[in-house]
Short mmCIF file of C-alpha atoms in Angstrom, two decimals:
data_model
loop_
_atom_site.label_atom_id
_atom_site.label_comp_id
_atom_site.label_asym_id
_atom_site.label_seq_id
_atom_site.Cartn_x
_atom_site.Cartn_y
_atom_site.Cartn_z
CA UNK T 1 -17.90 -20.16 32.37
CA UNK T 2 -15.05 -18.90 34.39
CA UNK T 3 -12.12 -16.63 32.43
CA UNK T 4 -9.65 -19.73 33.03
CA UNK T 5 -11.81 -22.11 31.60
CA UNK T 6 -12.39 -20.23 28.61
CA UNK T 7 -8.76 -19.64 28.45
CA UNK T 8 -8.12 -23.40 28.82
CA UNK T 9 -10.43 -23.96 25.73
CA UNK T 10 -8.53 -21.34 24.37
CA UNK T 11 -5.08 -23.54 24.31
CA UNK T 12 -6.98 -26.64 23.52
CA UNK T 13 -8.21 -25.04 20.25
CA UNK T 14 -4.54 -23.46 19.54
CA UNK T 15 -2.85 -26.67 20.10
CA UNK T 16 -5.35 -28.76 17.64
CA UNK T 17 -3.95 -26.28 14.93
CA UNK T 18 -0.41 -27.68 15.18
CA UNK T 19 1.03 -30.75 14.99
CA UNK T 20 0.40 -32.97 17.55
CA UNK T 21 3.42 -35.44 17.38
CA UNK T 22 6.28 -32.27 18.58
CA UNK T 23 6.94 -31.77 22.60
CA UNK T 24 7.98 -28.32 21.64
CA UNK T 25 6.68 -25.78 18.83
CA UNK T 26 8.48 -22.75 18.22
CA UNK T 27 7.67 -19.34 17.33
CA UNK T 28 9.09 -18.88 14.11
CA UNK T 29 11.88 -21.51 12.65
CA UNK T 30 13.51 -20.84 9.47
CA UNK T 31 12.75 -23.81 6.67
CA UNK T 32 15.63 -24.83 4.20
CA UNK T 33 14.08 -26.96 1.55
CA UNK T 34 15.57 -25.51 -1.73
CA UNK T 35 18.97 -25.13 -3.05
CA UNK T 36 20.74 -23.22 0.07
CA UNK T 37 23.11 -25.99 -0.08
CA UNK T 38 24.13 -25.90 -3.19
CA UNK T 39 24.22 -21.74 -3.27
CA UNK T 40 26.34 -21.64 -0.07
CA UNK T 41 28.54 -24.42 -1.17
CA UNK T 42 29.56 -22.55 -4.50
CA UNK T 43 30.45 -19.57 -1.89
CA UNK T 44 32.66 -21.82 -0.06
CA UNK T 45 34.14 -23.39 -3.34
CA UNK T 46 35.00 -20.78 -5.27
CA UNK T 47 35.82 -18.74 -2.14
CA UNK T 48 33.99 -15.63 -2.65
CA UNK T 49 32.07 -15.24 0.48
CA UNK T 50 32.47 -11.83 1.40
CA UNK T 51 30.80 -8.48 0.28
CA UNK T 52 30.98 -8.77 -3.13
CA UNK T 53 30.16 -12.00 -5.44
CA UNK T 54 27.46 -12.97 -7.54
CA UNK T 55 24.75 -13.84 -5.09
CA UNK T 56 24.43 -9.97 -3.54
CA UNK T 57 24.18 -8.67 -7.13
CA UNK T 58 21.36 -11.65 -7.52
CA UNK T 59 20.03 -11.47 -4.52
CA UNK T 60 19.53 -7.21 -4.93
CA UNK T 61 17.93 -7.87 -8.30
CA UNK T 62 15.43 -10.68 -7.44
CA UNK T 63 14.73 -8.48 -4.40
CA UNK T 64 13.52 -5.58 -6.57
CA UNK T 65 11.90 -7.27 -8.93
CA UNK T 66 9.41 -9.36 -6.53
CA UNK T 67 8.40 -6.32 -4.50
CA UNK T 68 7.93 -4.07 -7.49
CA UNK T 69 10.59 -1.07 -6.85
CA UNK T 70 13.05 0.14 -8.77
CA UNK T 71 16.29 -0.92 -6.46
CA UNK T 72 17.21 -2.87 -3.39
CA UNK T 73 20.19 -2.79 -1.69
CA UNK T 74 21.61 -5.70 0.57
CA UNK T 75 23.04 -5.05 4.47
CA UNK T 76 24.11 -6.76 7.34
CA UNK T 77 20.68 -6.36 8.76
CA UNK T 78 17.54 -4.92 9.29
CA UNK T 79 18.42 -2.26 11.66
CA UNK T 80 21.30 -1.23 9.69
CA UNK T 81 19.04 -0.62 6.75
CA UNK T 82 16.99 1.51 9.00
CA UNK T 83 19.24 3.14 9.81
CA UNK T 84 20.55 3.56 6.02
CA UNK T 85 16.64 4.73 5.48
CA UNK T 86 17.25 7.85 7.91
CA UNK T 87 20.25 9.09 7.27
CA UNK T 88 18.87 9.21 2.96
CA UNK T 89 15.76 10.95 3.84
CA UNK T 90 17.68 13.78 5.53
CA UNK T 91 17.22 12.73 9.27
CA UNK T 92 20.23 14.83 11.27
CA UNK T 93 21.04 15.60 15.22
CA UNK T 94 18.13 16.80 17.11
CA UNK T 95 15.78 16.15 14.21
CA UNK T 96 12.38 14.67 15.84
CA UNK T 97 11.21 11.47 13.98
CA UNK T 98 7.76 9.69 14.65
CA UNK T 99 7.48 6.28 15.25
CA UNK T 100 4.76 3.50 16.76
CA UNK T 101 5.52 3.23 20.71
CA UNK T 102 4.59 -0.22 19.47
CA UNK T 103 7.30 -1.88 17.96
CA UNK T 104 10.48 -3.62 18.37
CA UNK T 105 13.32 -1.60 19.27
CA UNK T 106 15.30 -1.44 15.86
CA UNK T 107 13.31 0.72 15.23
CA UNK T 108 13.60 3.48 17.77
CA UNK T 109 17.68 2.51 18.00
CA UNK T 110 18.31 3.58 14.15
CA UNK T 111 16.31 7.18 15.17
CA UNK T 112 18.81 7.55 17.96
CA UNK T 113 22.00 6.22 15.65
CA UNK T 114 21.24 9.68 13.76
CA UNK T 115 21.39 11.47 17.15
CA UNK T 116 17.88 12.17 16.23
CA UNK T 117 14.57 12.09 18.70
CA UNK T 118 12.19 9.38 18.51
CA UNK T 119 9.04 10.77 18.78
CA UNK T 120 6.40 7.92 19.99
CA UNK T 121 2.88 7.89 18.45
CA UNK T 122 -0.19 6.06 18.86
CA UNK T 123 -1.48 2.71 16.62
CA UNK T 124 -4.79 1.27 15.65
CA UNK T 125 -6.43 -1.86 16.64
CA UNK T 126 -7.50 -2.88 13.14
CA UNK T 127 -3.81 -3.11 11.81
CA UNK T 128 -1.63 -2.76 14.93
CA UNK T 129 0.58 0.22 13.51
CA UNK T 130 0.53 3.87 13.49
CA UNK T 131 -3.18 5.24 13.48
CA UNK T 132 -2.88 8.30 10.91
CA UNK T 133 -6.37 10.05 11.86
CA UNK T 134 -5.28 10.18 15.48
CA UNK T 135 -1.57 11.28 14.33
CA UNK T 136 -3.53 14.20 12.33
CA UNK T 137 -5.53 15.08 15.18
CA UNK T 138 -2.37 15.40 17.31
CA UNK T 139 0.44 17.12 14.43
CA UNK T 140 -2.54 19.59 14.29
CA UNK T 141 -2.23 20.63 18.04
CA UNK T 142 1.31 20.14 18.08
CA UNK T 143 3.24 20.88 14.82
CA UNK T 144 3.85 24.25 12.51
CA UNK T 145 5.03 25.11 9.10
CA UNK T 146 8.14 27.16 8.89
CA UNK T 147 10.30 27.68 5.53
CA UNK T 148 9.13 24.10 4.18
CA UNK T 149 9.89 22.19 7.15
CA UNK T 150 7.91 20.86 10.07
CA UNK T 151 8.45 21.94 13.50
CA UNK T 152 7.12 21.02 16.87
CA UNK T 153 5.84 23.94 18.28
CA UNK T 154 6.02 22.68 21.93
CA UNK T 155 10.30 21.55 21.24
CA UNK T 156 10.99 23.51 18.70
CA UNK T 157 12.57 20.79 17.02
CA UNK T 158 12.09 20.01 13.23
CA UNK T 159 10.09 16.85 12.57
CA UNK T 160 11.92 15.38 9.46
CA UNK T 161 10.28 11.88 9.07
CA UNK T 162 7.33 9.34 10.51
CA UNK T 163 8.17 5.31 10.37
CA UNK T 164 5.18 3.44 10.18
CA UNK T 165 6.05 -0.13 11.10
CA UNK T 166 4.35 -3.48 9.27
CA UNK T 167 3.68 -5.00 12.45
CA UNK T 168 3.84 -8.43 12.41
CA UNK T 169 3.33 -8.38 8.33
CA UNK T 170 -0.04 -6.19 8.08
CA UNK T 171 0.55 -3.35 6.58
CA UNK T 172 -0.09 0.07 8.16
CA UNK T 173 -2.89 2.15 6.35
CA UNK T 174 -0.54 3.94 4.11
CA UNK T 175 -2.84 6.16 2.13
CA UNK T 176 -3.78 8.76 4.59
CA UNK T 177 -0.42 8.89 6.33
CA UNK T 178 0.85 9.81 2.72
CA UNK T 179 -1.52 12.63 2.87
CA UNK T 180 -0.90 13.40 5.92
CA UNK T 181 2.98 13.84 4.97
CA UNK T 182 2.79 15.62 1.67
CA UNK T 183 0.62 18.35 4.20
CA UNK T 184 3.43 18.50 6.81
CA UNK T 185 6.56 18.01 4.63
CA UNK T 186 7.64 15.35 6.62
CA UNK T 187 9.34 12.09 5.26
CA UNK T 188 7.74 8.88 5.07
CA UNK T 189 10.21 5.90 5.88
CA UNK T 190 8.47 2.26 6.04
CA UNK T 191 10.08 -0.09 8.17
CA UNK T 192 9.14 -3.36 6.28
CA UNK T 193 10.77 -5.36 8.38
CA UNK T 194 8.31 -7.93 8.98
CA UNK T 195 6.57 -7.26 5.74
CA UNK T 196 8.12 -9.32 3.11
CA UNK T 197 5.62 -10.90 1.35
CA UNK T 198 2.29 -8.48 2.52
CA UNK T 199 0.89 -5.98 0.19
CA UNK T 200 -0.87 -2.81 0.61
CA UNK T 201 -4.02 -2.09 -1.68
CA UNK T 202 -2.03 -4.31 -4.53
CA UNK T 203 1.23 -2.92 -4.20
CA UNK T 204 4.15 -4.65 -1.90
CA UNK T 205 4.73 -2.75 1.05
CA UNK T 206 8.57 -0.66 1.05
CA UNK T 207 6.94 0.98 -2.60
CA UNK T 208 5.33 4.18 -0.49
CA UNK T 209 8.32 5.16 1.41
CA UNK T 210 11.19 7.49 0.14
CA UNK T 211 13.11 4.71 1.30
CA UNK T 212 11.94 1.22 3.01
CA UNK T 213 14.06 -0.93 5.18
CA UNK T 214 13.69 -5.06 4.78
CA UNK T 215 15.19 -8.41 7.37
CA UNK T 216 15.91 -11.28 7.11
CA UNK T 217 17.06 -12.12 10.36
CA UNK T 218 16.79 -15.84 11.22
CA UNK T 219 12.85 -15.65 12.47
CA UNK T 220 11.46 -13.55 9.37
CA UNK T 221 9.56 -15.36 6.16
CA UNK T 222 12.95 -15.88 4.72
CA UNK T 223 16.41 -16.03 6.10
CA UNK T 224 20.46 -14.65 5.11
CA UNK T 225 20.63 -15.91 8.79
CA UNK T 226 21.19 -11.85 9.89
CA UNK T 227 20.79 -9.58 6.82
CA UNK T 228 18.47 -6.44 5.67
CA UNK T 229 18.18 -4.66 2.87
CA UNK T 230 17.05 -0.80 1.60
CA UNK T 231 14.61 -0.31 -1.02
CA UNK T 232 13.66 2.73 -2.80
CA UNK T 233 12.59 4.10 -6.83
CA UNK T 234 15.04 6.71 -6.14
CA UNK T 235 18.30 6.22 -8.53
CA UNK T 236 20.43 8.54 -7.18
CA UNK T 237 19.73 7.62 -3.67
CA UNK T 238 19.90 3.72 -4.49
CA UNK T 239 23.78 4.71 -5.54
CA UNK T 240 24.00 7.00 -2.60
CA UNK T 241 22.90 3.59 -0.22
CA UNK T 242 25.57 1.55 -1.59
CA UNK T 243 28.02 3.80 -1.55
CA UNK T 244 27.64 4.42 1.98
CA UNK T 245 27.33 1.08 2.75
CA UNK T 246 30.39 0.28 1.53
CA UNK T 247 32.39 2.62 3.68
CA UNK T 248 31.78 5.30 1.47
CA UNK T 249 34.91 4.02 -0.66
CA UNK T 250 35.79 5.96 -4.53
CA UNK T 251 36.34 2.95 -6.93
CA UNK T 252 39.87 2.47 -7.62
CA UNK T 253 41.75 -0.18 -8.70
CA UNK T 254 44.35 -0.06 -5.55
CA UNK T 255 43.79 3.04 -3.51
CA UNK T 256 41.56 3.50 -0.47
CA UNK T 257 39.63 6.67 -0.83
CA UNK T 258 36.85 7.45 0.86
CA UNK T 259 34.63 10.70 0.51
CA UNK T 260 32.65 10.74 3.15
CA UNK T 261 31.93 9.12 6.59
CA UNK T 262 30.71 5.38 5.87
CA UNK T 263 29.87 2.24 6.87
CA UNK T 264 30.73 -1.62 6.66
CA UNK T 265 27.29 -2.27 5.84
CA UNK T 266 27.41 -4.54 3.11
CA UNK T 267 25.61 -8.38 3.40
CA UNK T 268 28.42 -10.98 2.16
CA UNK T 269 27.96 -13.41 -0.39
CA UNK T 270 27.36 -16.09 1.26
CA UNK T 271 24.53 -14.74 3.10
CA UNK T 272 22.82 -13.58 -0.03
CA UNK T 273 23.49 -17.04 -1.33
CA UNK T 274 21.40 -18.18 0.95
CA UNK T 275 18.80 -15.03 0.76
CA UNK T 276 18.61 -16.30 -3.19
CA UNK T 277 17.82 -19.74 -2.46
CA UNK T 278 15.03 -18.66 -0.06
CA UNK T 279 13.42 -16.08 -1.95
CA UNK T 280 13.07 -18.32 -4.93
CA UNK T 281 10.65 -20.56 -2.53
CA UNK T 282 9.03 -17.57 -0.80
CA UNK T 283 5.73 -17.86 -2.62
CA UNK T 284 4.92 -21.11 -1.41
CA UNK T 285 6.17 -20.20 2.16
CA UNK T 286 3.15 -17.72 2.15
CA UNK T 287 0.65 -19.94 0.95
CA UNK T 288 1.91 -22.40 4.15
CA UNK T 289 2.02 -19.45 6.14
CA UNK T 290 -1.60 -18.24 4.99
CA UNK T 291 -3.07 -21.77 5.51
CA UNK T 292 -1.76 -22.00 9.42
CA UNK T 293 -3.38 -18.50 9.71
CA UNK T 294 -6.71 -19.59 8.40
CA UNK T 295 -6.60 -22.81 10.34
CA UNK T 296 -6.28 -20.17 13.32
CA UNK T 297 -8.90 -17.99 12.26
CA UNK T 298 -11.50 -20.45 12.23
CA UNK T 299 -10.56 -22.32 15.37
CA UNK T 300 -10.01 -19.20 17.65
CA UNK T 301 -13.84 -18.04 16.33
CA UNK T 302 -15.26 -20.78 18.73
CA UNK T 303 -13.53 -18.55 21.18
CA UNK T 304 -15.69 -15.99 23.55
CA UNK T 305 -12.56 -14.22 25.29
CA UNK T 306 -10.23 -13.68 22.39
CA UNK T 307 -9.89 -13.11 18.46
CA UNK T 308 -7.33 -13.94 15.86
CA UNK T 309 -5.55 -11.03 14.12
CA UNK T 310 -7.03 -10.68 10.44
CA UNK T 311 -5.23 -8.93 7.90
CA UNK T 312 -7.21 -5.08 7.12
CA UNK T 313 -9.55 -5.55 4.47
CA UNK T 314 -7.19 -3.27 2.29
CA UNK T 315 -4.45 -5.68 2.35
CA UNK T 316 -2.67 -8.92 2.06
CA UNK T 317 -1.05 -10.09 4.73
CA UNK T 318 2.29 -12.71 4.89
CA UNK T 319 1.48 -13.44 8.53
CA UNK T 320 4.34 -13.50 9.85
CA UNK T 321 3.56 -13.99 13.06
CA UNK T 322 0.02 -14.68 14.11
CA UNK T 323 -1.48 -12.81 16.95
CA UNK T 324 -4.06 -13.78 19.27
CA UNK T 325 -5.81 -10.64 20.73
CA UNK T 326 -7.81 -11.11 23.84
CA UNK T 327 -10.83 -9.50 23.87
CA UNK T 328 -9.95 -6.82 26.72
CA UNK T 329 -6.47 -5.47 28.64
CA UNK T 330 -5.92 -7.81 31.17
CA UNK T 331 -2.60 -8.43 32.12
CA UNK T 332 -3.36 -11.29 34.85
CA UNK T 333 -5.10 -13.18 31.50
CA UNK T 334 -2.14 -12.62 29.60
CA UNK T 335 0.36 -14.40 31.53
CA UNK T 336 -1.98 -16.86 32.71
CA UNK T 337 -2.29 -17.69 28.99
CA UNK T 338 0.93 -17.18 27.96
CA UNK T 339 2.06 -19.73 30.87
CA UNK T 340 -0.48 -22.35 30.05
CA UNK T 341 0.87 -22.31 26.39
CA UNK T 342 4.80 -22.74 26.69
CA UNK T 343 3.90 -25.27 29.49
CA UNK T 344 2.66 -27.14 27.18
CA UNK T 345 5.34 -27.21 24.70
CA UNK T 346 3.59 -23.77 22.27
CA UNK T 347 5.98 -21.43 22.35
CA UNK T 348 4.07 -18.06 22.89
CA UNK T 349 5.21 -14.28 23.64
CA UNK T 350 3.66 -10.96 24.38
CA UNK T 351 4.37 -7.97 22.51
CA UNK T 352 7.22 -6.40 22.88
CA UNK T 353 7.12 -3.65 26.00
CA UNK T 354 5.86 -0.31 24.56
CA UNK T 355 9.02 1.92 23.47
CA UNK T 356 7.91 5.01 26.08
CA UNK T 357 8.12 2.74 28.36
CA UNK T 358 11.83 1.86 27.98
CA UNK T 359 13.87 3.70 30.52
CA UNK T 360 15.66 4.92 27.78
CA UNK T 361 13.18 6.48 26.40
CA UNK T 362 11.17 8.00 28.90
CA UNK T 363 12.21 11.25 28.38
CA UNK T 364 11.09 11.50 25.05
CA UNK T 365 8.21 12.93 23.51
CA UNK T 366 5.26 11.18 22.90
CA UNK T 367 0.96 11.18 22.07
CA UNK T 368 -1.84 10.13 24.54
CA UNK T 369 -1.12 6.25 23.78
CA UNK T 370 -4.16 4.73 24.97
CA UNK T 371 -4.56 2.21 22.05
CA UNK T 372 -0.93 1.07 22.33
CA UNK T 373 -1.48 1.06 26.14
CA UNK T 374 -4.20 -1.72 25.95
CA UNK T 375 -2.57 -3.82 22.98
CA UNK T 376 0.21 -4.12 25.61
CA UNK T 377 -1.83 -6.48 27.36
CA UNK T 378 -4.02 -8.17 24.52
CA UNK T 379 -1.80 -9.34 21.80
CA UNK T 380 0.77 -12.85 22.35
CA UNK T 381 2.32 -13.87 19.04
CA UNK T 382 1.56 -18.08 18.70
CA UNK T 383 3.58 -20.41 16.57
CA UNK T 384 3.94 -19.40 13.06
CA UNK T 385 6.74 -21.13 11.25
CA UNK T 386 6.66 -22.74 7.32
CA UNK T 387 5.97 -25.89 7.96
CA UNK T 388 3.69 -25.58 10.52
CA UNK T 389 0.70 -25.06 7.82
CA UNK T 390 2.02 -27.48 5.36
CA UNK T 391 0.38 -30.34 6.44
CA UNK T 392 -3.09 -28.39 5.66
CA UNK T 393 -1.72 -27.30 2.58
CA UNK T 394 -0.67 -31.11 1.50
CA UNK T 395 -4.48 -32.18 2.86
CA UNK T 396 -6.46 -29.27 0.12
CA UNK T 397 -3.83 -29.15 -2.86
CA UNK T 398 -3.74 -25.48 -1.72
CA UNK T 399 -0.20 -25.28 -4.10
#
C-alpha cells in the first residue's frame, strides 16, 4: 500500500470516531451544560463581578479540594500563574531555568518575565514531556554544586528551577525528576496547565511541585473563559501568591499601601462563577473525554503508519487533547495529513514549533534534542472536545 493510501485510511478511521452529521469539528470547544447561567447571572445581579466576591473564594476552595493540595489561588490566566510559580520558588535575573523545548510558549515567556534563562531540555516519547534519565545524563556533564545551589559550569549561571510540562494532560514521570532535584537543589515547578483532571501514580498532578500553575483558558477541560490558578501545600507561600497577586496591597480599610512590587493578577468573580459551575461537572467531562479517546485508540490500531497517544502506564490521563503520532518523522506525511483532515471539516494541528527553534530563543542554551526533534514531525492533536464522546458514553451507560 502506498503512504497516502494508508494515510487516507487513516482519516477515514478518524472521521468514523466523530459525529458524522457536523461540516466542521473543532479542536477543543468549551461545553456549558450546568448552572453557568445562573452563577454568572448572580454576578451581574448583585453586581460583584470583579476580583473579589463569593465565587473566587468558592472557586479557590473547590479547586484545592478536587486536586488534593492544601491551597489554590485564582489568576487572570495560566501564564500569569506561571509566572506567579517562578517568582515563589526563588527564580531571579540571570537565573537559568529548565524547561521541555516542547511546549507551548507560556511556558518559556513566564522564565523570561523573571529576566531569567530558559534553558531547553529534551522529552520522552512515552509521555511527551521532559525525559529525566536523559536530563541526568546531561546536568551530570554540565552542572556543579556550589554553596547549596546549582550552577552551570559551562555559563556560570545558577540553575534555580526545572518545569516539567503535562503535555497535552499526561503527566510527566515525576518520580525520578524529584530525585533528580533533591540531588541538584534545584526547584521543581509543574506547569499543569493542560493537566486538570490527570493524575500521576494516584495523586493529581500540581501536588509534586513547590508550586504548580493551572488554565482554564477557553480550549482546556474546563473554562473561566481566560483564567489560571497557583497551587501549592505551602501556607506561607499560598498568602505570599495572593498577596502579590493583588498588587501586593496591606489591608486597610481606605488607604492604598503596597509593600512590595505587585501585580493585578487576580481572576474576577464572574469568571470564577463560571470556573464553579464547570468544575462541579468536570468528572463527567472526563469520562466523555476518556470515551472519545478509547474510541480513538481502538480505531487508529487498524492503522500501519501511525499510533494513538496512550496515557503512561503510571498514570491517568484527562486527554485533553488526543494525539495521533505517526509512526516515523516525516514532515511531507504530516501536512499531507494534516491537509486531508481540515479539508474535510476535522480540525487538526501539529505541535507547536519546538521553543529552540523560536528566533527568540535561539540563543539560549539547550540539550542534544533529538527526541523533541522527531516529535516535531509525528504528533497532530485531532478533535477532542466534551461532547464529542458523549454519544458513546449515552450508547454503554459509561456514567
Amino acid at each position: 500500500m502506498r503512504d497516502s493510501d494508508e494515510l487516507d485510511k487513516l482519516v477515514k478511521v478518524i472521521a468514523s470516531a466523530l459525529p458524522d452529521d457536523q461540516k466542521f469539528i473543532a479542536l477543543h470547544e468549551p461545553h456549558f451544560s450546568g448552572n453557568e447561567w445562573e452563577y454568572v447571572k448572580e454576578c451581574l445581579d448583585t453586581g460583584w463581578v470583579s476580583s473579589v466576591g463569593k465565587f473566587v473564594d468558592r472557586f479557590e476552595h473547590d479547586l484545592a479540594e478536587y486536586t488534593g493540595v492544601n491551597h489554590a489561588i485564582a489568576v487572570v490566566n495560566g501564564t500569569a500563574a506561571l509566572h506567579i510559580c517562578l517568582k515563589l520558588a526563588g527564580v531571579e535575573q540571570n537565573d537559568e531555568v529548565l524547561i521541555p523545548s516542547l511546549t507551548f510558549i507560556a511556558t518559556a515567556n513566564a522564565v523570561s518575565y523573571c529576566g531569567a534563562i530558559p534553558h531547553f531540555v529534551d522529552s520522552e516519547m512515552r509521555t511527551l514531556g521532559i525525559d529525566p534519565l536523559k536530563l541526568s545524563d546531561y546536568l551530570k556533564d554540565i552542572a556543579e554544586i556550589k554553596q547549596g545551589d546549582c550552577y552551570n559550569k559551562i555559563t556560570g549561571r545558577r540553575i534555580r528551577a526545572v518545569v516539567p510540562m503535562h503535555t497535552f494532560g499526561h503527566p510527566v514521570d515525576l518520580d525520578p525528576l524529584m530525585e533528580l532535584c533533591a540531588s541538584y537543589h534545584i526547584e521543581l515547578i509543574e506547569d499543569a496547565a493542560e493537566s486538570l483532571g490527570s493524575y500521576y501514580k494516584g495523586k493529581h498532578t500540581g501536588n509534586f511541585g513547590k508550586v504548580s500553575a493551572l488554565s482554564f483558558n477557553g480550549n482546556k477541560v474546563i473554562t473561566t473563559g481566560g483564567g489560571g490558578a497557583i497551587l501549592t501545600n505551602n501556607e506561607s507561600l499560598a498568602k505570599l501568591a495572593k498577596h502579590v497577586t493583588t498588587t501586593a496591597k496591606v489591608p486597610h480599610k481606605w488607604a492604598f499601601n503596597h509593600d512590595q512590587i505587585g501585580f493585578n493578577y487576580r481572576l474576577p468573580n464572574i469568571n470564577a462563577a463560571l470556573g464553579c459551575a464547570q468544575l462541579e461537572q468536570l468528572d463527567h467531562f472526563l469520562i466523555k473525554k476518556r470515551a472519545l479517546a478509547d474510541s480513538y485508540r481502538k480505531v487508529i490500531a487498524e492503522i500501519d503508519c501511525a499510533s494513538f497517544m496512550v496515557e503512561p502506564e503510571f498514570a491517568k490521563s484527562n486527554y485533553w487533547l488526543n494525539t495521533i503520532v505517526l509512526n516515523s518523522p516525516d514532515e511531507m506525511k504530516r501536512e499531507y495529513l494534516l491537509e486531508k483532515l481540515n479539508n474535510q471539516g476535522i480540525m487538526s494541528r501539529p505541535v507547536w514549533t519546538l521553543m529552540h527553534k523560536l528566533p527568540i530563543f535561539t540563543k539560549f542554551p539547550r540539550m542534544e534534542l533529538t527526541v523533541v526533534e522527531n516529535l516535531e514531525m509525528q504528533l497532530i492533536n485531532i478533535p477532542s472536545s466534551v461532547m464529542l464522546g458523549m454519544t458513546r458514553v449515552n450508547a454503554e451507560g459509561l456514567e
